[in-house]
Each structure stands twice: as C-alpha cells, then as structure tokens.
PDB file of C-alpha atoms in Angstrom:
ATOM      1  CA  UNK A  44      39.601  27.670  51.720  1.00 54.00           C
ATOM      2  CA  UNK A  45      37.672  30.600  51.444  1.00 55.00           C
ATOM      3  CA  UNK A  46      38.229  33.823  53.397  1.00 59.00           C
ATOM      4  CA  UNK A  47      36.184  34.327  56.497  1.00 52.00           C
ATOM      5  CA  UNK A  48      33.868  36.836  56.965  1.00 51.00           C
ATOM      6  CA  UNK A  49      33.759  39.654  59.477  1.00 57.00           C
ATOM      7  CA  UNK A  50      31.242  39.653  61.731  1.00 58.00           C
ATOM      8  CA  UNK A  51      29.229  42.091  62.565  1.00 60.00           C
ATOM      9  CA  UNK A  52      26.004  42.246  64.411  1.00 66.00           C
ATOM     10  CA  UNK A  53      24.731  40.477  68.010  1.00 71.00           C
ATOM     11  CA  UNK A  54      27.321  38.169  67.004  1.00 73.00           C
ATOM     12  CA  UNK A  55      30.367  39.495  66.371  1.00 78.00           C
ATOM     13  CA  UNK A  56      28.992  42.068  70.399  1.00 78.00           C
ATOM     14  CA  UNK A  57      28.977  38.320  72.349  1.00 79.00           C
ATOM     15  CA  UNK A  58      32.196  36.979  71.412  1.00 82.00           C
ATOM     16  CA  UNK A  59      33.608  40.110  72.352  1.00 83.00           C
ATOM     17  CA  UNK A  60      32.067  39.905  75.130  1.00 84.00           C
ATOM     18  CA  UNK A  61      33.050  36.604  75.694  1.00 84.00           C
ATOM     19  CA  UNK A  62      37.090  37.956  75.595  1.00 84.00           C
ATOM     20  CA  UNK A  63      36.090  40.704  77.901  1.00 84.00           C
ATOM     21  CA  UNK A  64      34.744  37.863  80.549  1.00 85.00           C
ATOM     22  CA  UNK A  65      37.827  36.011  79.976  1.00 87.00           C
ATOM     23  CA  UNK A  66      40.833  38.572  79.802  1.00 87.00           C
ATOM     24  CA  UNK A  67      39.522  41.595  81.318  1.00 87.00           C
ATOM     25  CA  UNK A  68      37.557  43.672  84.140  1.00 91.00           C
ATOM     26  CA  UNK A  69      34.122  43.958  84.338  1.00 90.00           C
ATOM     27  CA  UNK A  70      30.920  44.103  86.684  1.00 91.00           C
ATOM     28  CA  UNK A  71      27.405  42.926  86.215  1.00 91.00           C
ATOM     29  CA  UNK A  72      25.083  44.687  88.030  1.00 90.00           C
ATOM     30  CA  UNK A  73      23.029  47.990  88.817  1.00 93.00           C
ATOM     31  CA  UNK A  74      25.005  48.822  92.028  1.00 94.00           C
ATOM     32  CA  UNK A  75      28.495  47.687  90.912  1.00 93.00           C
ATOM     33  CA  UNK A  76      27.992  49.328  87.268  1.00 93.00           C
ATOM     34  CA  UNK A  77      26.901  52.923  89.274  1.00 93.00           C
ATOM     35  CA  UNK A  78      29.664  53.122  91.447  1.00 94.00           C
ATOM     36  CA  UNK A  79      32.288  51.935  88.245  1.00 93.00           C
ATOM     37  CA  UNK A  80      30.855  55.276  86.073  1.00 93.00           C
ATOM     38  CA  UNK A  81      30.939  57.199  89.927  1.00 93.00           C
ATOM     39  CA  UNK A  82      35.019  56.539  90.239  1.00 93.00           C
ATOM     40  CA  UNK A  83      35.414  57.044  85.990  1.00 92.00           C
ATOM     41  CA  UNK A  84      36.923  53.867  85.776  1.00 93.00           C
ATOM     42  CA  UNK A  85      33.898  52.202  83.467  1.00 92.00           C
ATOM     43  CA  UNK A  86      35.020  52.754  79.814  1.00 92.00           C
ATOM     44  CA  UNK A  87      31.749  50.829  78.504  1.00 91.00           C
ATOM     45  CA  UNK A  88      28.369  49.786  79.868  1.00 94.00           C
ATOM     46  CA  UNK A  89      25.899  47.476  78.237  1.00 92.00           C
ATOM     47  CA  UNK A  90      22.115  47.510  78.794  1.00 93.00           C
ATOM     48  CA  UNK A  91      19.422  44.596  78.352  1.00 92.00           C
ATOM     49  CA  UNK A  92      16.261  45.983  75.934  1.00 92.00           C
ATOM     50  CA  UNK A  93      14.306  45.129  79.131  1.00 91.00           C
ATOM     51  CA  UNK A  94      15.811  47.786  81.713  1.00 90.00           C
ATOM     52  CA  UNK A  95      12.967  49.832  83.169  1.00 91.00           C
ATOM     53  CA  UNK A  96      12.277  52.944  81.495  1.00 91.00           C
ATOM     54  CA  UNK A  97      13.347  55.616  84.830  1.00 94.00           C
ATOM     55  CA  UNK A  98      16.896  53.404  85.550  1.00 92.00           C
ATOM     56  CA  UNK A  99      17.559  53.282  81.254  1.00 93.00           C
ATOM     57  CA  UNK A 100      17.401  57.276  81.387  1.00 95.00           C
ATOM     58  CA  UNK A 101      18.848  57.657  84.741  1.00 94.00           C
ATOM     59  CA  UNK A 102      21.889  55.767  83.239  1.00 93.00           C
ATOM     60  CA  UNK A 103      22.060  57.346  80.140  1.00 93.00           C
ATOM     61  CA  UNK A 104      22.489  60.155  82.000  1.00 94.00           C
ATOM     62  CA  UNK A 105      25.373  59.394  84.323  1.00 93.00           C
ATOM     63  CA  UNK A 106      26.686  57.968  80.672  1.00 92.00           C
ATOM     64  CA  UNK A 107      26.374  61.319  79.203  1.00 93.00           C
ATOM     65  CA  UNK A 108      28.543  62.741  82.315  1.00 93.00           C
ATOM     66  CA  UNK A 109      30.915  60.492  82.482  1.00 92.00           C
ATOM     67  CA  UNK A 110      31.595  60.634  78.448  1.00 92.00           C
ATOM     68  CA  UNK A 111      31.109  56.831  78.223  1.00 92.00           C
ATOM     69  CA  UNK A 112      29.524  55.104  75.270  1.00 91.00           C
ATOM     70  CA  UNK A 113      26.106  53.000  76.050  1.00 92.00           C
ATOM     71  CA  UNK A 114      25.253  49.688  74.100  1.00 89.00           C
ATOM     72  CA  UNK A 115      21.616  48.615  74.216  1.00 90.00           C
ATOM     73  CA  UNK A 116      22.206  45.062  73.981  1.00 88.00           C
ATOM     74  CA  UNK A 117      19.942  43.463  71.753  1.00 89.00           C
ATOM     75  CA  UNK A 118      18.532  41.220  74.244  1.00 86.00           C
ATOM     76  CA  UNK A 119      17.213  40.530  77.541  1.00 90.00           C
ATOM     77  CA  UNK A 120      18.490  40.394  80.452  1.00 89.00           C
ATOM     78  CA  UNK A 121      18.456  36.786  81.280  1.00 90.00           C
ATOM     79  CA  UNK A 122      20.259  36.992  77.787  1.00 87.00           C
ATOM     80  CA  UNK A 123      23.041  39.427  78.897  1.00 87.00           C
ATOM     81  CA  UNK A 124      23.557  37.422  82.148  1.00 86.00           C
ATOM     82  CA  UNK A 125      24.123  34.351  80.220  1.00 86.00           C
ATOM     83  CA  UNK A 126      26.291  36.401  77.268  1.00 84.00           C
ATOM     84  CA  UNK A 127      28.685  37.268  80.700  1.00 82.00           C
ATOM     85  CA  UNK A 128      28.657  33.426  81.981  1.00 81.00           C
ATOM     86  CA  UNK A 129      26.853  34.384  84.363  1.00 81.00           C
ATOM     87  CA  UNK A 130      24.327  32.066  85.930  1.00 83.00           C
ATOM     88  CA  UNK A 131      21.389  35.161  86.616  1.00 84.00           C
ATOM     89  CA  UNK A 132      20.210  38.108  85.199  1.00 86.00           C
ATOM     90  CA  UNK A 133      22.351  41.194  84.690  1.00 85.00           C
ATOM     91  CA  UNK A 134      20.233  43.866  83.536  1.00 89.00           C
ATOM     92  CA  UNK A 135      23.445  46.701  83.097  1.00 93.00           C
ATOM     93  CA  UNK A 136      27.113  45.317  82.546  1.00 91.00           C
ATOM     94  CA  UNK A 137      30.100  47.604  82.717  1.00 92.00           C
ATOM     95  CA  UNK A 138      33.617  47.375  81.166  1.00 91.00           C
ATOM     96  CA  UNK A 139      36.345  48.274  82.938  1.00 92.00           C
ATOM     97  CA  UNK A 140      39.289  46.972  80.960  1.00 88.00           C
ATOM     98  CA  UNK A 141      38.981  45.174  77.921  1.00 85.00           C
ATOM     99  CA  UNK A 142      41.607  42.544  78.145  1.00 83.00           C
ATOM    100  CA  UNK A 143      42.284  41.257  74.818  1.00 83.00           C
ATOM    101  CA  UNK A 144      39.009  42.382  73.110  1.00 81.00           C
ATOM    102  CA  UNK A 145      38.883  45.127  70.543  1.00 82.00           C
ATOM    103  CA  UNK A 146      35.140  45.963  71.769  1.00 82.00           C
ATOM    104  CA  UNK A 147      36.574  49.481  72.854  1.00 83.00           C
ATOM    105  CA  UNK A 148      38.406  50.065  69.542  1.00 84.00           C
ATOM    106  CA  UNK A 149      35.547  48.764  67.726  1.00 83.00           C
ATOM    107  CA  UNK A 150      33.116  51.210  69.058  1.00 82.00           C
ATOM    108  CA  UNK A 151      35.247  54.229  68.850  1.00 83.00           C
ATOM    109  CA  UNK A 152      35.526  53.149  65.120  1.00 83.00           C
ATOM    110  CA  UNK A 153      31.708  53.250  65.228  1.00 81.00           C
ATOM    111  CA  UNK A 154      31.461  56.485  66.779  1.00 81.00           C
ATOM    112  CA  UNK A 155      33.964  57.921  64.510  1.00 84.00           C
ATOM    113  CA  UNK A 156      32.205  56.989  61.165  1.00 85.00           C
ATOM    114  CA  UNK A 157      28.873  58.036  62.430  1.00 82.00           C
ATOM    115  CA  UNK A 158      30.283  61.757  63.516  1.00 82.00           C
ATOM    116  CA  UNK A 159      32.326  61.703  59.649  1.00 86.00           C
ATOM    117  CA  UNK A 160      28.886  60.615  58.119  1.00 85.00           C
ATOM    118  CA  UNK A 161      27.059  63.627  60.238  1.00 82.00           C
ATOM    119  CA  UNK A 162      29.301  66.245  59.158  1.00 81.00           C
ATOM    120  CA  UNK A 163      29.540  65.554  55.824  1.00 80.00           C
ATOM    121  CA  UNK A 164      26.143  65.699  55.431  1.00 73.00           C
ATOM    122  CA  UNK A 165      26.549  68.850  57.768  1.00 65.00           C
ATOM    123  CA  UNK A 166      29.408  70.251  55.411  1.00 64.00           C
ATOM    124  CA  UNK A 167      27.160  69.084  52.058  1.00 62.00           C
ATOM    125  CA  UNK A 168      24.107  71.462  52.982  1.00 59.00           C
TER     126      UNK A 168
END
C-alpha cells in the first residue's frame, strides 16, 4: 500500500466540514450567522459564490471587525446547504466550535504562510 495523499482543495473544505456538522457548533443562515459574529462567538464563516453583492461586503465587513477569517466557498448555495446536510439553501454558514475538525488550525496555517510569503517579499525589496 501506497501512502495517501493529502488533500487539499474543495475536497479536503467538505469533509471538514462534514466533522464540523458532526462534532461541533455551527449555524446556517444570514440571521443566525449575524448575531454569532455580533456576540464574538463565530470563529469562521463560510460564504456561497452566489451571495448578493451588498450582504457579501456587508459581511466582510462585520468579518473584518470581528477579526474572523471568511471562506468563499467554491460553490453555490444549494451546494453549501447540502455540504452542511442540510436539506435547503444556506447562503452564509458560521463556525462556532470546531469539534474534531482541524478546519480552524488549517486556516490559521494558511493565513500564516501567506503573511511569511508577504513579508519576505516585503523584507527582499
């Protein structure tokens, strides 16, 4: 046997997911997601490609605020929905815990090697 392969990609985002629906805390939902990043307890949101243009900056915004990272999932929302198990269409999805998903640890990783990348090309000019 070979070894397996990390995944990475839309993949690798829905079974995360998939741990977060099982193990932890989350909401699906405009409403729910708003007043999650309201009481800082939100430590993720998720966002379908096809959120309107005025609620996508409006919650980028309250994002920005809060200090919470933003995923634009790569689908739509039906798609998200259905990534959550949910039987309708979730347009923003927030985590509040993880559970027993790295998704949080994953995307400070992210974060981390993009800001190392920016300042070395800061520190190199």
């Amino acid at each position: 046997m070979g070894k397996r392969k990390k995944q990475t990609g839309q993949g690798a985002l829905n079974n995360r997911l998939k741990l977060v629906v099982k193990s932890g805390k989350y909401c699906v939902g405009w409403n729910e997601t708003l007043k999650a990043l309201r009481t800082n307890k939100a430590k993720l949101i998720l966002m379908a490609n096809n959120t309107p243009g005025l609620r996508r900056s409006e919650l980028e915004y309250y994002c920005m605020l809060a200090r919470v990272p933003i995923i634009h999932y790569d689908g739509t929302n039906n798609d998200l929905g259905r990534a959550c198990g949910k039987l309708f269409a979730g347009s923003v999805m927030s985590v509040i815990e993880a559970g027993d998903s790295d998704i949080l640890k994953a995307i400070e990783e992210k974060r981390k090697r993009k800001r190392a990348r920016r300042l070395g090309i800061a520190a190199a000019n």
